[in-house]
PDB file of C-alpha atoms in Angstrom:
ATOM      1  CA  MET S 467     120.337-143.982 -23.891  1.00 45.00           C
ATOM      2  CA  ASN S 468     123.824-145.483 -23.456  1.00 45.00           C
ATOM      3  CA  LEU S 469     123.969-148.711 -25.498  1.00 41.00           C
ATOM      4  CA  LYS S 470     126.006-150.420 -22.886  1.00 44.00           C
ATOM      5  CA  TYR S 471     123.513-149.419 -20.112  1.00 41.00           C
ATOM      6  CA  TYR S 472     120.543-150.678 -22.157  1.00 42.00           C
ATOM      7  CA  THR S 473     122.239-153.977 -22.848  1.00 43.00           C
ATOM      8  CA  SER S 474     123.030-154.560 -19.143  1.00 47.00           C
ATOM      9  CA  VAL S 475     119.364-153.716 -18.157  1.00 42.00           C
ATOM     10  CA  GLN S 476     118.125-156.133 -20.832  1.00 49.00           C
ATOM     11  CA  PHE S 477     120.429-158.880 -19.577  1.00 45.00           C
ATOM     12  CA  ILE S 478     119.249-158.431 -15.978  1.00 46.00           C
ATOM     13  CA  PHE S 479     115.529-158.618 -16.973  1.00 45.00           C
ATOM     14  CA  SER S 480     116.381-161.828 -19.010  1.00 53.00           C
ATOM     15  CA  ILE S 481     117.931-163.367 -15.898  1.00 51.00           C
ATOM     16  CA  PHE S 482     114.933-162.538 -13.726  1.00 48.00           C
ATOM     17  CA  GLY S 483     112.657-163.883 -16.374  1.00 53.00           C
ATOM     18  CA  LEU S 484     114.409-167.210 -16.552  1.00 48.00           C
ATOM     19  CA  LEU S 485     114.488-167.479 -12.784  1.00 50.00           C
ATOM     20  CA  PHE S 486     110.751-166.822 -12.649  1.00 50.00           C
ATOM     21  CA  LEU S 487     110.067-169.560 -15.234  1.00 50.00           C
ATOM     22  CA  PHE S 488     112.236-172.154 -13.526  1.00 51.00           C
ATOM     23  CA  SER S 489     110.688-171.305 -10.101  1.00 51.00           C
ATOM     24  CA  CYS S 490     107.153-171.976 -11.435  1.00 52.00           C
ATOM     25  CA  GLN S 491     108.036-175.447 -12.772  1.00 55.00           C
ATOM     26  CA  LYS S 492     106.501-178.305 -10.730  1.00 62.00           C
ATOM     27  CA  GLU S 493     106.603-181.930 -11.326  1.00 65.00           C
ATOM     28  CA  ILE S 494     103.072-183.471 -11.504  1.00 61.00           C
ATOM     29  CA  ASP S 495     102.524-187.130 -10.969  1.00 62.00           C
ATOM     30  CA  VAL S 496      99.330-188.355 -12.559  1.00 57.00           C
ATOM     31  CA  LYS S 497      97.887-191.563 -11.245  1.00 62.00           C
ATOM     32  CA  ILE S 498      96.095-193.347 -13.946  1.00 60.00           C
ATOM     33  CA  PRO S 499      93.374-195.671 -12.549  1.00 63.00           C
ATOM     34  CA  ASP S 500      93.956-199.372 -13.122  1.00 70.00           C
ATOM     35  CA  TYR S 501      91.971-200.706 -16.136  1.00 74.00           C
ATOM     36  CA  GLU S 502      88.847-202.635 -15.546  1.00 85.00           C
ATOM     37  CA  GLN S 503      87.262-204.632 -18.323  1.00 91.00           C
ATOM     38  CA  ARG S 504      83.647-203.886 -18.773  1.00 95.00           C
ATOM     39  CA  LEU S 505      80.796-205.244 -20.783  1.00 97.00           C
ATOM     40  CA  VAL S 506      79.564-203.235 -23.844  1.00 97.00           C
ATOM     41  CA  VAL S 507      75.926-203.803 -24.878  1.00 98.00           C
ATOM     42  CA  ASP S 508      74.384-202.637 -28.178  1.00 98.00           C
ATOM     43  CA  GLY S 509      70.748-204.021 -28.128  1.00 98.00           C
ATOM     44  CA  SER S 510      67.558-203.084 -29.869  1.00 98.00           C
ATOM     45  CA  ILE S 511      63.974-204.231 -30.573  1.00 98.00           C
ATOM     46  CA  GLU S 512      61.325-202.731 -32.703  1.00 98.00           C
ATOM     47  CA  PRO S 513      57.874-203.802 -34.069  1.00 98.00           C
ATOM     48  CA  GLY S 514      57.970-206.815 -36.312  1.00 97.00           C
ATOM     49  CA  VAL S 515      61.662-207.443 -35.694  1.00 97.00           C
ATOM     50  CA  LYS S 516      63.400-209.943 -33.519  1.00 98.00           C
ATOM     51  CA  PRO S 517      65.631-208.514 -30.656  1.00 98.00           C
ATOM     52  CA  LEU S 518      69.367-208.071 -31.632  1.00 98.00           C
ATOM     53  CA  VAL S 519      71.999-207.771 -28.804  1.00 98.00           C
ATOM     54  CA  ILE S 520      75.712-207.332 -29.644  1.00 98.00           C
ATOM     55  CA  LEU S 521      78.032-208.027 -26.825  1.00 98.00           C
ATOM     56  CA  THR S 522      81.731-207.105 -26.672  1.00 97.00           C
ATOM     57  CA  TRP S 523      84.418-206.247 -24.013  1.00 96.00           C
ATOM     58  CA  THR S 524      86.098-202.933 -23.611  1.00 92.00           C
ATOM     59  CA  ALA S 525      89.779-202.520 -24.570  1.00 84.00           C
ATOM     60  CA  PRO S 526      92.340-200.619 -22.518  1.00 81.00           C
ATOM     61  CA  TYR S 527      93.356-197.225 -23.877  1.00 73.00           C
ATOM     62  CA  PHE S 528      96.926-197.505 -22.727  1.00 72.00           C
ATOM     63  CA  GLY S 529      99.297-200.519 -23.303  1.00 65.00           C
ATOM     64  CA  ASN S 530     100.214-202.678 -26.231  1.00 68.00           C
ATOM     65  CA  GLN S 531      97.005-204.009 -27.743  1.00 67.00           C
ATOM     66  CA  ASN S 532      96.460-206.024 -30.861  1.00 67.00           C
ATOM     67  CA  TYR S 533      93.419-204.312 -32.353  1.00 63.00           C
ATOM     68  CA  SER S 534      93.673-206.374 -35.591  1.00 69.00           C
ATOM     69  CA  ASN S 535      92.294-209.376 -33.633  1.00 74.00           C
ATOM     70  CA  PHE S 536      88.772-208.136 -32.863  1.00 78.00           C
ATOM     71  CA  GLN S 537      87.515-211.503 -31.907  1.00 85.00           C
ATOM     72  CA  GLN S 538      89.362-211.197 -28.608  1.00 88.00           C
ATOM     73  CA  TYR S 539      86.742-208.651 -27.586  1.00 90.00           C
ATOM     74  CA  PHE S 540      83.673-210.782 -28.538  1.00 95.00           C
ATOM     75  CA  VAL S 541      81.515-211.941 -25.670  1.00 97.00           C
ATOM     76  CA  GLU S 542      80.827-215.674 -26.420  1.00 94.00           C
ATOM     77  CA  ASN S 543      78.543-218.119 -24.660  1.00 95.00           C
ATOM     78  CA  ALA S 544      76.653-215.436 -22.585  1.00 97.00           C
ATOM     79  CA  GLU S 545      73.227-216.175 -21.370  1.00 98.00           C
ATOM     80  CA  VAL S 546      70.966-213.507 -22.876  1.00 98.00           C
ATOM     81  CA  ILE S 547      67.248-213.432 -22.038  1.00 98.00           C
ATOM     82  CA  VAL S 548      64.610-211.096 -23.339  1.00 98.00           C
ATOM     83  CA  SER S 549      61.188-210.989 -21.738  1.00 98.00           C
ATOM     84  CA  ASP S 550      58.018-208.967 -22.504  1.00 97.00           C
ATOM     85  CA  GLY S 551      56.420-210.015 -19.088  1.00 95.00           C
ATOM     86  CA  THR S 552      54.618-212.861 -20.643  1.00 95.00           C
ATOM     87  CA  VAL S 553      56.992-214.620 -22.926  1.00 93.00           C
ATOM     88  CA  SER S 554      60.696-215.099 -22.110  1.00 96.00           C
ATOM     89  CA  ASP S 555      63.210-216.307 -24.767  1.00 97.00           C
ATOM     90  CA  THR S 556      66.886-217.175 -24.402  1.00 98.00           C
ATOM     91  CA  LEU S 557      68.733-215.725 -27.463  1.00 98.00           C
ATOM     92  CA  TYR S 558      71.203-217.608 -29.438  1.00 97.00           C
ATOM     93  CA  GLN S 559      74.245-216.677 -31.596  1.00 97.00           C
ATOM     94  CA  PRO S 560      73.731-217.190 -35.309  1.00 96.00           C
ATOM     95  CA  LEU S 561      77.444-216.726 -36.089  1.00 95.00           C
ATOM     96  CA  PRO S 562      79.543-217.733 -33.046  1.00 94.00           C
ATOM     97  CA  GLY S 563      83.108-216.757 -33.310  1.00 89.00           C
ATOM     98  CA  VAL S 564      82.372-214.540 -36.357  1.00 93.00           C
ATOM     99  CA  PHE S 565      80.068-211.845 -34.970  1.00 93.00           C
ATOM    100  CA  PRO S 566      79.043-211.359 -31.276  1.00 95.00           C
ATOM    101  CA  ALA S 567      75.402-210.996 -31.933  1.00 98.00           C
ATOM    102  CA  TYR S 568      72.478-212.674 -30.153  1.00 98.00           C
ATOM    103  CA  THR S 569      68.925-212.934 -31.516  1.00 98.00           C
ATOM    104  CA  SER S 570      65.656-214.832 -30.923  1.00 97.00           C
ATOM    105  CA  ASN S 571      63.873-217.623 -32.572  1.00 92.00           C
ATOM    106  CA  ASN S 572      60.457-216.914 -30.933  1.00 91.00           C
ATOM    107  CA  LEU S 573      60.201-213.235 -29.759  1.00 96.00           C
ATOM    108  CA  ILE S 574      59.170-210.417 -32.166  1.00 97.00           C
ATOM    109  CA  GLY S 575      58.772-206.767 -30.966  1.00 98.00           C
ATOM    110  CA  GLN S 576      55.383-205.313 -30.540  1.00 98.00           C
ATOM    111  CA  ALA S 577      54.461-201.631 -30.073  1.00 97.00           C
ATOM    112  CA  GLY S 578      53.297-200.783 -26.583  1.00 97.00           C
ATOM    113  CA  LYS S 579      55.159-203.555 -24.877  1.00 98.00           C
ATOM    114  CA  THR S 580      58.029-203.371 -22.358  1.00 98.00           C
ATOM    115  CA  TYR S 581      61.006-205.663 -22.712  1.00 98.00           C
ATOM    116  CA  THR S 582      63.466-206.679 -20.036  1.00 98.00           C
ATOM    117  CA  LEU S 583      67.062-207.715 -21.062  1.00 98.00           C
ATOM    118  CA  THR S 584      68.995-209.961 -18.749  1.00 98.00           C
ATOM    119  CA  ILE S 585      72.620-210.864 -19.513  1.00 98.00           C
ATOM    120  CA  THR S 586      74.687-213.286 -17.584  1.00 98.00           C
ATOM    121  CA  VAL S 587      78.450-213.641 -18.287  1.00 97.00           C
ATOM    122  CA  ASN S 588      81.337-214.660 -16.219  1.00 95.00           C
ATOM    123  CA  ASN S 589      78.925-215.191 -13.179  1.00 96.00           C
ATOM    124  CA  LYS S 590      77.836-211.593 -13.375  1.00 97.00           C
ATOM    125  CA  THR S 591      74.288-210.454 -14.294  1.00 98.00           C
ATOM    126  CA  TYR S 592      73.283-207.247 -16.081  1.00 98.00           C
ATOM    127  CA  THR S 593      69.678-206.096 -16.690  1.00 98.00           C
ATOM    128  CA  SER S 594      67.914-203.257 -18.540  1.00 98.00           C
ATOM    129  CA  VAL S 595      64.390-202.381 -19.455  1.00 98.00           C
ATOM    130  CA  THR S 596      63.053-200.566 -22.511  1.00 98.00           C
ATOM    131  CA  SER S 597      59.703-200.094 -24.176  1.00 98.00           C
ATOM    132  CA  ILE S 598      58.504-199.820 -27.755  1.00 98.00           C
ATOM    133  CA  LEU S 599      56.613-196.490 -27.657  1.00 98.00           C
ATOM    134  CA  PRO S 600      53.844-195.541 -30.209  1.00 97.00           C
ATOM    135  CA  ALA S 601      55.339-194.247 -33.524  1.00 97.00           C
ATOM    136  CA  ILE S 602      54.802-190.583 -34.323  1.00 97.00           C
ATOM    137  CA  PRO S 603      54.541-190.046 -38.135  1.00 97.00           C
ATOM    138  CA  VAL S 604      56.465-187.650 -40.338  1.00 97.00           C
ATOM    139  CA  ASP S 605      54.016-185.756 -42.595  1.00 97.00           C
ATOM    140  CA  SER S 606      56.165-185.303 -45.742  1.00 97.00           C
ATOM    141  CA  LEU S 607      59.607-185.556 -47.127  1.00 98.00           C
ATOM    142  CA  TYR S 608      61.271-183.447 -49.701  1.00 97.00           C
ATOM    143  CA  PHE S 609      64.707-182.649 -51.246  1.00 97.00           C
ATOM    144  CA  LYS S 610      66.429-179.308 -51.021  1.00 95.00           C
ATOM    145  CA  PRO S 611      69.734-178.644 -52.782  1.00 93.00           C
ATOM    146  CA  ASP S 612      72.463-177.255 -50.657  1.00 91.00           C
ATOM    147  CA  LEU S 613      76.018-177.752 -52.173  1.00 81.00           C
ATOM    148  CA  ASN S 614      74.772-177.515 -55.815  1.00 87.00           C
ATOM    149  CA  ASP S 615      71.774-178.420 -57.821  1.00 90.00           C
ATOM    150  CA  THR S 616      72.232-182.084 -57.304  1.00 95.00           C
ATOM    151  CA  LEU S 617      73.468-182.459 -53.694  1.00 97.00           C
ATOM    152  CA  GLY S 618      71.553-181.418 -50.565  1.00 97.00           C
ATOM    153  CA  TYR S 619      69.672-182.502 -47.545  1.00 97.00           C
ATOM    154  CA  LEU S 620      66.545-184.510 -47.028  1.00 98.00           C
ATOM    155  CA  TRP S 621      63.994-182.339 -45.315  1.00 98.00           C
ATOM    156  CA  ALA S 622      60.916-183.480 -43.290  1.00 98.00           C
ATOM    157  CA  HIS S 623      57.659-181.741 -42.336  1.00 98.00           C
ATOM    158  CA  PHE S 624      56.648-182.715 -38.861  1.00 97.00           C
ATOM    159  CA  LYS S 625      54.217-181.867 -36.113  1.00 98.00           C
ATOM    160  CA  ASP S 626      55.199-182.675 -32.552  1.00 98.00           C
ATOM    161  CA  PRO S 627      52.346-183.754 -30.172  1.00 97.00           C
ATOM    162  CA  GLU S 628      51.174-181.333 -27.622  1.00 95.00           C
ATOM    163  CA  ALA S 629      52.282-183.264 -24.622  1.00 94.00           C
ATOM    164  CA  PRO S 630      55.953-182.606 -23.676  1.00 94.00           C
ATOM    165  CA  GLY S 631      58.578-185.281 -23.288  1.00 95.00           C
ATOM    166  CA  ASP S 632      58.897-186.872 -26.646  1.00 98.00           C
ATOM    167  CA  PHE S 633      62.241-188.258 -27.934  1.00 98.00           C
ATOM    168  CA  TYR S 634      63.176-189.215 -31.403  1.00 98.00           C
ATOM    169  CA  ARG S 635      65.879-190.790 -33.526  1.00 98.00           C
ATOM    170  CA  TRP S 636      66.185-190.564 -37.366  1.00 98.00           C
ATOM    171  CA  PHE S 637      67.505-193.206 -39.802  1.00 98.00           C
ATOM    172  CA  ALA S 638      67.515-193.216 -43.646  1.00 98.00           C
ATOM    173  CA  LYS S 639      68.480-195.710 -46.300  1.00 98.00           C
ATOM    174  CA  ARG S 640      69.199-195.186 -49.970  1.00 98.00           C
ATOM    175  CA  ILE S 641      67.617-197.983 -52.046  1.00 97.00           C
ATOM    176  CA  ASN S 642      70.286-199.989 -53.901  1.00 96.00           C
ATOM    177  CA  LYS S 643      73.062-197.911 -52.311  1.00 96.00           C
ATOM    178  CA  ASP S 644      72.959-198.540 -48.549  1.00 97.00           C
ATOM    179  CA  ASP S 645      72.848-201.960 -47.008  1.00 95.00           C
ATOM    180  CA  ARG S 646      71.015-200.899 -43.932  1.00 97.00           C
ATOM    181  CA  PHE S 647      69.348-197.852 -42.360  1.00 98.00           C
ATOM    182  CA  LEU S 648      71.998-195.255 -41.271  1.00 98.00           C
ATOM    183  CA  ALA S 649      71.810-192.448 -38.585  1.00 98.00           C
ATOM    184  CA  PRO S 650      73.594-189.196 -39.235  1.00 97.00           C
ATOM    185  CA  PHE S 651      75.613-187.445 -36.499  1.00 95.00           C
ATOM    186  CA  ALA S 652      73.425-186.164 -33.697  1.00 94.00           C
ATOM    187  CA  SER S 653      70.518-188.177 -34.941  1.00 97.00           C
ATOM    188  CA  ALA S 654      68.617-188.186 -31.623  1.00 98.00           C
ATOM    189  CA  THR S 655      66.675-185.218 -30.174  1.00 97.00           C
ATOM    190  CA  ASP S 656      64.118-184.305 -27.572  1.00 98.00           C
ATOM    191  CA  ASP S 657      61.119-181.839 -28.119  1.00 97.00           C
ATOM    192  CA  LYS S 658      62.282-179.332 -25.531  1.00 96.00           C
ATOM    193  CA  PHE S 659      62.420-176.533 -28.020  1.00 95.00           C
ATOM    194  CA  PHE S 660      59.639-177.568 -30.317  1.00 97.00           C
ATOM    195  CA  ASN S 661      56.962-179.263 -28.225  1.00 97.00           C
ATOM    196  CA  GLY S 662      53.540-179.070 -29.911  1.00 97.00           C
ATOM    197  CA  LYS S 663      54.939-177.139 -32.918  1.00 97.00           C
ATOM    198  CA  GLU S 664      54.719-177.791 -36.680  1.00 97.00           C
ATOM    199  CA  PHE S 665      57.961-177.284 -38.502  1.00 97.00           C
ATOM    200  CA  ASP S 666      60.386-178.467 -41.149  1.00 98.00           C
ATOM    201  CA  PHE S 667      63.869-179.796 -40.376  1.00 97.00           C
ATOM    202  CA  PRO S 668      66.873-180.931 -42.455  1.00 97.00           C
ATOM    203  CA  ASN S 669      68.731-184.203 -42.238  1.00 97.00           C
ATOM    204  CA  ALA S 670      72.276-185.100 -43.433  1.00 97.00           C
ATOM    205  CA  ARG S 671      73.023-188.421 -44.825  1.00 98.00           C
ATOM    206  CA  GLY S 672      74.565-190.935 -42.474  1.00 97.00           C
ATOM    207  CA  MET S 673      77.296-193.395 -43.386  1.00 96.00           C
ATOM    208  CA  GLU S 674      78.968-196.578 -42.210  1.00 95.00           C
ATOM    209  CA  PRO S 675      81.864-196.090 -39.784  1.00 90.00           C
ATOM    210  CA  ASN S 676      85.173-195.864 -41.625  1.00 90.00           C
ATOM    211  CA  SER S 677      83.364-196.154 -44.974  1.00 94.00           C
ATOM    212  CA  GLU S 678      85.516-196.435 -48.035  1.00 93.00           C
ATOM    213  CA  LYS S 679      82.589-195.681 -50.464  1.00 94.00           C
ATOM    214  CA  PRO S 680      83.591-192.959 -53.030  1.00 95.00           C
ATOM    215  CA  ASP S 681      80.524-190.888 -52.107  1.00 95.00           C
ATOM    216  CA  ASP S 682      81.558-190.905 -48.450  1.00 96.00           C
ATOM    217  CA  LYS S 683      84.987-189.573 -49.264  1.00 94.00           C
ATOM    218  CA  ASN S 684      84.285-186.724 -51.767  1.00 95.00           C
ATOM    219  CA  ASP S 685      81.977-183.659 -52.121  1.00 94.00           C
ATOM    220  CA  GLU S 686      79.023-186.119 -51.679  1.00 95.00           C
ATOM    221  CA  ARG S 687      79.815-186.881 -48.107  1.00 96.00           C
ATOM    222  CA  GLY S 688      76.893-186.203 -45.865  1.00 96.00           C
ATOM    223  CA  TYR S 689      74.624-185.265 -48.723  1.00 97.00           C
ATOM    224  CA  PHE S 690      71.794-186.940 -50.472  1.00 97.00           C
ATOM    225  CA  LYS S 691      71.744-186.784 -54.227  1.00 97.00           C
ATOM    226  CA  LYS S 692      68.886-185.806 -56.669  1.00 96.00           C
ATOM    227  CA  GLY S 693      67.483-189.014 -58.057  1.00 96.00           C
ATOM    228  CA  ASP S 694      68.054-191.053 -55.036  1.00 96.00           C
ATOM    229  CA  SER S 695      65.147-193.204 -53.701  1.00 98.00           C
ATOM    230  CA  VAL S 696      65.209-193.046 -49.964  1.00 98.00           C
ATOM    231  CA  MET S 697      63.389-194.845 -47.202  1.00 98.00           C
ATOM    232  CA  VAL S 698      63.227-193.065 -43.803  1.00 98.00           C
ATOM    233  CA  LYS S 699      62.855-194.809 -40.469  1.00 98.00           C
ATOM    234  CA  PHE S 700      61.598-192.189 -37.932  1.00 98.00           C
ATOM    235  CA  CYS S 701      61.765-193.569 -34.407  1.00 98.00           C
ATOM    236  CA  THR S 702      60.239-192.796 -31.076  1.00 98.00           C
ATOM    237  CA  ILE S 703      62.472-193.615 -28.073  1.00 98.00           C
ATOM    238  CA  GLY S 704      62.420-193.204 -24.362  1.00 98.00           C
ATOM    239  CA  GLU S 705      64.170-190.573 -22.254  1.00 98.00           C
ATOM    240  CA  LYS S 706      66.901-192.849 -21.011  1.00 98.00           C
ATOM    241  CA  GLU S 707      67.605-194.018 -24.429  1.00 98.00           C
ATOM    242  CA  TYR S 708      67.834-190.497 -25.665  1.00 98.00           C
ATOM    243  CA  ARG S 709      70.217-189.479 -22.885  1.00 97.00           C
ATOM    244  CA  TYR S 710      72.528-192.284 -23.876  1.00 97.00           C
ATOM    245  CA  PHE S 711      72.576-190.994 -27.457  1.00 97.00           C
ATOM    246  CA  ARG S 712      72.981-187.415 -26.346  1.00 96.00           C
ATOM    247  CA  SER S 713      76.158-188.437 -24.195  1.00 95.00           C
ATOM    248  CA  TYR S 714      77.312-190.648 -27.025  1.00 94.00           C
ATOM    249  CA  TYR S 715      77.397-187.753 -29.516  1.00 93.00           C
ATOM    250  CA  GLN S 716      79.001-185.464 -26.954  1.00 91.00           C
ATOM    251  CA  ASN S 717      81.777-187.963 -26.698  1.00 87.00           C
ATOM    252  CA  LEU S 718      82.187-188.186 -30.481  1.00 85.00           C
ATOM    253  CA  SER S 719      82.151-184.387 -30.995  1.00 82.00           C
ATOM    254  CA  SER S 720      84.894-184.012 -28.363  1.00 74.00           C
ATOM    255  CA  ASN S 721      87.144-186.774 -29.548  1.00 64.00           C
ATOM    256  CA  GLY S 722      90.765-185.707 -29.693  1.00 55.00           C
ATOM    257  CA  ASN S 723      89.993-182.188 -28.284  1.00 57.00           C
ATOM    258  CA  PRO S 724      92.241-181.747 -25.182  1.00 52.00           C
ATOM    259  CA  PHE S 725      90.140-178.657 -24.134  1.00 52.00           C
ATOM    260  CA  SER S 726      86.711-180.372 -24.156  1.00 54.00           C
ATOM    261  CA  ALA S 727      84.920-181.228 -20.999  1.00 59.00           C
ATOM    262  CA  PRO S 728      84.894-184.970 -20.091  1.00 58.00           C
ATOM    263  CA  SER S 729      81.534-186.756 -20.766  1.00 65.00           C
ATOM    264  CA  THR S 730      80.393-190.119 -19.504  1.00 83.00           C
ATOM    265  CA  LEU S 731      78.094-192.379 -21.450  1.00 89.00           C
ATOM    266  CA  GLU S 732      74.665-192.450 -19.801  1.00 95.00           C
ATOM    267  CA  SER S 733      74.107-196.196 -20.204  1.00 96.00           C
ATOM    268  CA  ASN S 734      70.720-197.752 -19.311  1.00 97.00           C
ATOM    269  CA  ILE S 735      72.381-201.104 -18.438  1.00 97.00           C
ATOM    270  CA  ASP S 736      72.989-201.708 -14.792  1.00 96.00           C
ATOM    271  CA  ASN S 737      75.789-203.340 -12.884  1.00 97.00           C
ATOM    272  CA  GLY S 738      78.680-201.421 -14.533  1.00 95.00           C
ATOM    273  CA  ALA S 739      78.083-202.284 -18.129  1.00 97.00           C
ATOM    274  CA  ILE S 740      78.375-199.686 -20.926  1.00 96.00           C
ATOM    275  CA  GLY S 741      75.887-199.309 -23.680  1.00 97.00           C
ATOM    276  CA  LEU S 742      72.216-199.346 -24.505  1.00 98.00           C
ATOM    277  CA  TRP S 743      69.118-201.498 -24.767  1.00 98.00           C
ATOM    278  CA  CYS S 744      66.702-199.510 -26.920  1.00 98.00           C
ATOM    279  CA  GLY S 745      63.083-200.013 -27.969  1.00 98.00           C
ATOM    280  CA  TYR S 746      62.138-198.167 -31.216  1.00 98.00           C
ATOM    281  CA  GLY S 747      58.695-197.157 -32.163  1.00 98.00           C
ATOM    282  CA  THR S 748      59.117-196.998 -35.919  1.00 98.00           C
ATOM    283  CA  PHE S 749      57.412-195.001 -38.766  1.00 98.00           C
ATOM    284  CA  PHE S 750      58.610-195.628 -42.352  1.00 98.00           C
ATOM    285  CA  LYS S 751      58.133-193.337 -45.309  1.00 98.00           C
ATOM    286  CA  GLY S 752      59.767-193.368 -48.757  1.00 98.00           C
ATOM    287  CA  VAL S 753      60.526-190.634 -51.257  1.00 98.00           C
ATOM    288  CA  ARG S 754      62.356-190.167 -54.501  1.00 97.00           C
ATOM    289  CA  LEU S 755      64.456-187.102 -54.468  1.00 96.00           C
ATOM    290  CA  GLN S 756      63.646-184.563 -57.200  1.00 92.00           C
TER     291      GLN S 756
END
């Protein structure tokens, strides 16, 4: 082929290609909805424990925000009432201005009871209802190495009841290492795929958000360690509570992924609030990992 002819053809096709690209460009004007501040609720109650309700405000995603001043998102001086149908108690703030938590002097959770939460703040009222369901026990716990001989998962042997529609959440606490019970990622499940079955399942180790502990930043991250003494809190929860956790973990798993499908938190608080009021039916069991 004549080199001059080939070069001319190549040039013509390049021009057509550029014209095609420019002709396909279209300016898109995206209208971002105006920001509306919303109440965020993190509340729980379990047998033998006083209710705990943490209240904060949402923060706008866009704009210049000072996230170093977390107190600006605390909800102070709200009226928070918890009722079991017989006893109603107005919760108080143990540490006003320091931590946005509300708790009770008189009310303690009991299995089998239903609890109504009522929050009034800025002349707006929010309500939610949850129940403390009967606890379902875990039969046994054991350690199974995974990464090496000393690091692995905590396994549980469990038999799900015959009746369908059970929902669970798992927590664990290492004695003398963790300050509280911690839930691993995707810690909530339903019994859709194992209703009435007896089986074993593994559990990773949960950690505090943004933890700076050495074992949360090295090869031990997510693993239990041989020699640990662990207390497990296995919880029975309701369907609405489970649906919240399912949507919560869906949001976490898609964080920062531009190709993920949007997911809305399935809150069980009414009137536009975000969050959860959760009753936990709790079963505790300890084990030393060997």
